Amino acid sequence: MSTLRFQVVSEAFKKKALAVTAPGACTSEYYGRYVFGKDQMSKYLSKETLKVIQDVIEGGRQLDREIANHVAAGMKMWAMEMGATHYTHWFQPLTEGTAEKHDSFIEYAGAPGEGIIEEFSGKLLAQQEPDASSFPSGGIRSTFEARGYSAWDPSSPAFIVDDTLCIPTVFVSYTGEALDYKTPLLKALNAVDKAATEVCHYFDPSVKKVYSYLGWEQEYFLVDEGLYAARPDLLLTGRTLLGHESAKNQQLEDHYFGAIPARVQAFMKELEFEAYKYGIPCKTRHNEVAPNQFELAPIFGETNLANDQNLLIMSIMQRVARKHGFRVLLHEKPFAGVNGSGKHNNWSLGTDTGVGLLTPGKTPEDNLQFVTFLVNILMAVYKHNGLLKASIMTAQNAHRLGANEAPPAIISAFLGTQISAVLDKLEASTSEEAIMLDSKKRMRLGVARIPEVLVDNTDRNRTSPFAFTGNRFEFRAVGSSANCSSAMIALNSAVAAQLTEFKATVDAKIASGETKEKAIFEVIKSYIRESKPIRFDGNGYSDEWKSEAAKRGLDCETSAPLIFDAYTSKSSIDMFSSLGVFTEKELEARNEVKWETYTKKIQIEARVLGDLALNHIIPVATRYQSLLLDNVYKVTKIYDKEKAAKLSAQDSAIIEKLADLIDKIEVNVQKMVEARKVANRISSERDKAIAYHDTVLPYFDVIRYNADKLEMIVDDEMWTLPKYRELLFIR
Ligand code: ADP
Ligand code: MG
């Protein structure tokens, strides 16, 4: 009898929803309590310091030591009043999630041993040297100079977790290369601000800054903690490597937007209370398509801050879930046969004057600006579609893309019929029709009125990886466990480079005597024509699209290790280096990290799969087989030959079936181990990752197929691993 499985199942059934109480009478009362935000700053910093630091935050000036000291003093006072005893530089290495090393505030008051004081100087706030040697760097930093340093990013406020003051920082090597996600993200955001502001000046010279906005939607699964612990694959890889589909999964579509189960509801409530304390504006919570799958989305915000908040909430989720007896699965594809999890990145640009550059305007003047940005974005996505795919690709997300539930492994853009019609009309217009000047000499869109309410935003094509949804693009291909920065660096950089090129082309036309209106129109028109291959409103899941996309010259590569090559293509290197976001060396180093991470993920999964097959599946199957053999033997002892053969026919057939399946599993596990050995001997990270993809990964499906068949035959009471129906339906 499989005692552990039945024990955890019965315990899971007994668990009740925890009572959760709000931290205050209304949300605004405790919102941002753990964050050193504007309110806290104005309480703990002098007026002068506050003014300077706000300027630093807006990017208007550099942080100097004196100001850092003042800020550190105020921050320390606040943190200590909040009960903090430690501080940490909180950074985003190229592994998953965030990293931190805690130091306490204590220092000797005088000579060693003479009592202690709490200290936190501007120096400690501004810069630290965590031992960086064990973070992936793709060989940028050889171990003898294993020092990288972390430096405060004042544009993201410090916050307190438990007893620790966390300071969001960038993480760079001593030679200046980025070792993290935040450094290039800040550079990309700066680049898009600069390029977009200049383009805005064609329409409105008063614009001083353009913000990039991000609204992520975090999907996740919840699994009862006991069941989770009884599945070595979930524990070690975050996904199930085996498991026959449950008879019922998501066919009835009864989970999506259904009533939220009580235990989950309690978890969500507490998660939101926690999020509010950190100033994360959670707005939406609901069930997702798959059983035990859920989603959480805040109101969008400035991209760098929104991304920090996403990383923070992923760790808060884990903590709160454990309190409620759950584990959160952030993996992109924890279960075969039901939907995986993504993290749609809703993205837009907006000016400091409050205009959404992707919001169709109320007036024809604004609409011209809208069309200009829209068309430039299409061009950027067209030119860099391979790179954008690389930016969201990981070993985990590869399971989700192209699996008839998530976007295909081809990047295209969905605009909807109305916006498409506007572009078509513009393409067929003359300059005189298209752009007109009003009485105040302001440019306006002459043709093609853009309706304020876009009808097809409601039926939004869910198969599109990059869809226009009324006032933003939704980059849907991003994976649920990802650091959104990866996608946001690629997208904002590609758009920044494109806008820069647009501006240069228009300016050159103006310099050669063209009117501004005509120059803008002509360039837009040529872009509409050129970027057409990226526009696709049809069914992205269909096979026709795959062959059509190949004809259009879009990147159709499906192998993750080869997809990463897009980072070091000439167009990517030129684009990133022209903006100062990445050097060629950084791109190469980061790809090394990607290949290495890919290999390690598959390697770990392969080991776990081998272990499950040999130590869980086969022993159980053999035991069941011997039970049947025993029965057959006894039957022959009791009955005559003919009767015995008749009575044991069924058992004999199963015995043979079991033997066959067991044999197939054993043989393929052995072959997989051999393939791994061969792959491990390869020294190039790229070639090794390719070998893992091409020669190790294919065994996963074969082994699984046979193991899942066994699951359907073997006595349920003997089966040790919690089954899909238990993982997906107990809550
Ligand atoms: P969906 O129907 O796609 O699930 P939601 O309303 O749940 O839509 O989520 C949409 C997300 O997009 C939210 O995080 C929202 O704040 C964000 N969002 C809305 N407008 C914009 C915008 N202009 N720029 C960026 N994000 C936006
Ligand atoms: Mg969405």
mmCIF file with all atom_site columns, N, CA and C in Angstrom, residues 669-692:
data_model
loop_
_atom_site.group_PDB
_atom_site.id
_atom_site.type_symbol
_atom_site.label_atom_id
_atom_site.label_alt_id
_atom_site.label_comp_id
_atom_site.label_asym_id
_atom_site.label_entity_id
_atom_site.label_seq_id
_atom_site.pdbx_PDB_ins_code
_atom_site.Cartn_x
_atom_site.Cartn_y
_atom_site.Cartn_z
_atom_site.occupancy
_atom_site.B_iso_or_equiv
_atom_site.pdbx_formal_charge
_atom_site.auth_seq_id
_atom_site.auth_comp_id
_atom_site.auth_asym_id
_atom_site.auth_atom_id
_atom_site.pdbx_PDB_model_num
ATOM 1  N N  . VAL A 1 669 ? 15.534 4.913  -20.297 1.00 0.00 ? 669 VAL A N  1
ATOM 2  C CA . VAL A 1 669 ? 16.264 5.616  -19.239 1.00 0.00 ? 669 VAL A CA 1
ATOM 3  C C  . VAL A 1 669 ? 17.763 5.404  -19.463 1.00 0.00 ? 669 VAL A C  1
ATOM 4  N N  . GLN A 1 670 ? 18.118 4.186  -19.806 1.00 0.00 ? 670 GLN A N  1
ATOM 5  C CA . GLN A 1 670 ? 19.524 3.884  -20.066 1.00 0.00 ? 670 GLN A CA 1
ATOM 6  C C  . GLN A 1 670 ? 20.058 4.713  -21.227 1.00 0.00 ? 670 GLN A C  1
ATOM 7  N N  . LYS A 1 671 ? 19.259 4.778  -22.294 1.00 0.00 ? 671 LYS A N  1
ATOM 8  C CA . LYS A 1 671 ? 19.689 5.563  -23.466 1.00 0.00 ? 671 LYS A CA 1
ATOM 9  C C  . LYS A 1 671 ? 19.823 7.040  -23.112 1.00 0.00 ? 671 LYS A C  1
ATOM 10 N N  . MET A 1 672 ? 18.902 7.509  -22.259 1.00 0.00 ? 672 MET A N  1
ATOM 11 C CA . MET A 1 672 ? 18.942 8.922  -21.867 1.00 0.00 ? 672 MET A CA 1
ATOM 12 C C  . MET A 1 672 ? 20.222 9.218  -21.075 1.00 0.00 ? 672 MET A C  1
ATOM 13 N N  . VAL A 1 673 ? 20.571 8.291  -20.186 1.00 0.00 ? 673 VAL A N  1
ATOM 14 C CA . VAL A 1 673 ? 21.791 8.469  -19.397 1.00 0.00 ? 673 VAL A CA 1
ATOM 15 C C  . VAL A 1 673 ? 23.011 8.514  -20.322 1.00 0.00 ? 673 VAL A C  1
ATOM 16 N N  . GLU A 1 674 ? 23.011 7.645  -21.314 1.00 0.00 ? 674 GLU A N  1
ATOM 17 C CA . GLU A 1 674 ? 24.123 7.635  -22.270 1.00 0.00 ? 674 GLU A CA 1
ATOM 18 C C  . GLU A 1 674 ? 24.197 8.954  -23.040 1.00 0.00 ? 674 GLU A C  1
ATOM 19 N N  . ALA A 1 675 ? 23.028 9.420  -23.472 1.00 0.00 ? 675 ALA A N  1
ATOM 20 C CA . ALA A 1 675 ? 22.995 10.679 -24.230 1.00 0.00 ? 675 ALA A CA 1
ATOM 21 C C  . ALA A 1 675 ? 23.533 11.825 -23.378 1.00 0.00 ? 675 ALA A C  1
ATOM 22 N N  . ARG A 1 676 ? 23.230 11.776 -22.105 1.00 0.00 ? 676 ARG A N  1
ATOM 23 C CA . ARG A 1 676 ? 23.711 12.817 -21.195 1.00 0.00 ? 676 ARG A CA 1
ATOM 24 C C  . ARG A 1 676 ? 25.227 12.756 -21.068 1.00 0.00 ? 676 ARG A C  1
ATOM 25 N N  . LYS A 1 677 ? 25.715 11.547 -20.958 1.00 0.00 ? 677 LYS A N  1
ATOM 26 C CA . LYS A 1 677 ? 27.173 11.394 -20.836 1.00 0.00 ? 677 LYS A CA 1
ATOM 27 C C  . LYS A 1 677 ? 27.875 11.999 -22.043 1.00 0.00 ? 677 LYS A C  1
ATOM 28 N N  . VAL A 1 678 ? 27.335 11.709 -23.214 1.00 0.00 ? 678 VAL A N  1
ATOM 29 C CA . VAL A 1 678 ? 27.950 12.252 -24.429 1.00 0.00 ? 678 VAL A CA 1
ATOM 30 C C  . VAL A 1 678 ? 27.869 13.782 -24.410 1.00 0.00 ? 678 VAL A C  1
ATOM 31 N N  . ALA A 1 679 ? 26.697 14.294 -24.069 1.00 0.00 ? 679 ALA A N  1
ATOM 32 C CA . ALA A 1 679 ? 26.507 15.755 -24.070 1.00 0.00 ? 679 ALA A CA 1
ATOM 33 C C  . ALA A 1 679 ? 27.433 16.425 -23.055 1.00 0.00 ? 679 ALA A C  1
ATOM 34 N N  . ASN A 1 680 ? 27.620 15.783 -21.916 1.00 0.00 ? 680 ASN A N  1
ATOM 35 C CA . ASN A 1 680 ? 28.439 16.394 -20.863 1.00 0.00 ? 680 ASN A CA 1
ATOM 36 C C  . ASN A 1 680 ? 29.894 16.566 -21.265 1.00 0.00 ? 680 ASN A C  1
ATOM 37 N N  . ARG A 1 681 ? 30.320 15.789 -22.245 1.00 0.00 ? 681 ARG A N  1
ATOM 38 C CA . ARG A 1 681 ? 31.718 15.897 -22.671 1.00 0.00 ? 681 ARG A CA 1
ATOM 39 C C  . ARG A 1 681 ? 31.955 17.103 -23.584 1.00 0.00 ? 681 ARG A C  1
ATOM 40 N N  . ILE A 1 682 ? 30.868 17.721 -24.040 1.00 0.00 ? 682 ILE A N  1
ATOM 41 C CA . ILE A 1 682 ? 31.023 18.864 -24.956 1.00 0.00 ? 682 ILE A CA 1
ATOM 42 C C  . ILE A 1 682 ? 31.411 20.093 -24.150 1.00 0.00 ? 682 ILE A C  1
ATOM 43 N N  . SER A 1 683 ? 32.413 20.837 -24.625 1.00 0.00 ? 683 SER A N  1
ATOM 44 C CA . SER A 1 683 ? 32.849 21.972 -23.809 1.00 0.00 ? 683 SER A CA 1
ATOM 45 C C  . SER A 1 683 ? 32.148 23.279 -24.170 1.00 0.00 ? 683 SER A C  1
ATOM 46 N N  . SER A 1 684 ? 31.773 23.463 -25.428 1.00 0.00 ? 684 SER A N  1
ATOM 47 C CA . SER A 1 684 ? 31.077 24.705 -25.777 1.00 0.00 ? 684 SER A CA 1
ATOM 48 C C  . SER A 1 684 ? 29.680 24.699 -25.155 1.00 0.00 ? 684 SER A C  1
ATOM 49 N N  . GLU A 1 685 ? 29.354 25.788 -24.444 1.00 0.00 ? 685 GLU A N  1
ATOM 50 C CA . GLU A 1 685 ? 28.042 25.849 -23.787 1.00 0.00 ? 685 GLU A CA 1
ATOM 51 C C  . GLU A 1 685 ? 26.909 25.777 -24.804 1.00 0.00 ? 685 GLU A C  1
ATOM 52 N N  . ARG A 1 686 ? 27.135 26.402 -25.934 1.00 0.00 ? 686 ARG A N  1
ATOM 53 C CA . ARG A 1 686 ? 26.089 26.397 -26.962 1.00 0.00 ? 686 ARG A CA 1
ATOM 54 C C  . ARG A 1 686 ? 25.869 24.985 -27.492 1.00 0.00 ? 686 ARG A C  1
ATOM 55 N N  . ASP A 1 687 ? 26.962 24.329 -27.847 1.00 0.00 ? 687 ASP A N  1
ATOM 56 C CA . ASP A 1 687 ? 26.830 22.979 -28.406 1.00 0.00 ? 687 ASP A CA 1
ATOM 57 C C  . ASP A 1 687 ? 26.259 22.001 -27.382 1.00 0.00 ? 687 ASP A C  1
ATOM 58 N N  . LYS A 1 688 ? 26.643 22.212 -26.121 1.00 0.00 ? 688 LYS A N  1
ATOM 59 C CA . LYS A 1 688 ? 26.131 21.319 -25.081 1.00 0.00 ? 688 LYS A CA 1
ATOM 60 C C  . LYS A 1 688 ? 24.613 21.492 -24.944 1.00 0.00 ? 688 LYS A C  1
ATOM 61 N N  . ALA A 1 689 ? 24.170 22.747 -24.945 1.00 0.00 ? 689 ALA A N  1
ATOM 62 C CA . ALA A 1 689 ? 22.728 23.005 -24.825 1.00 0.00 ? 689 ALA A CA 1
ATOM 63 C C  . ALA A 1 689 ? 21.982 22.400 -26.020 1.00 0.00 ? 689 ALA A C  1
ATOM 64 N N  . ILE A 1 690 ? 22.581 22.539 -27.205 1.00 0.00 ? 690 ILE A N  1
ATOM 65 C CA . ILE A 1 690 ? 21.950 21.958 -28.398 1.00 0.00 ? 690 ILE A CA 1
ATOM 66 C C  . ILE A 1 690 ? 21.863 20.437 -28.250 1.00 0.00 ? 690 ILE A C  1
ATOM 67 N N  . ALA A 1 691 ? 22.932 19.838 -27.743 1.00 0.00 ? 691 ALA A N  1
ATOM 68 C CA . ALA A 1 691 ? 22.932 18.381 -27.551 1.00 0.00 ? 691 ALA A CA 1
ATOM 69 C C  . ALA A 1 691 ? 21.866 17.972 -26.540 1.00 0.00 ? 691 ALA A C  1
ATOM 70 N N  . TYR A 1 692 ? 21.748 18.722 -25.467 1.00 0.00 ? 692 TYR A N  1
ATOM 71 C CA . TYR A 1 692 ? 20.699 18.415 -24.494 1.00 0.00 ? 692 TYR A CA 1
ATOM 72 C C  . TYR A 1 692 ? 19.315 18.517 -25.131 1.00 0.00 ? 692 TYR A C  1
#
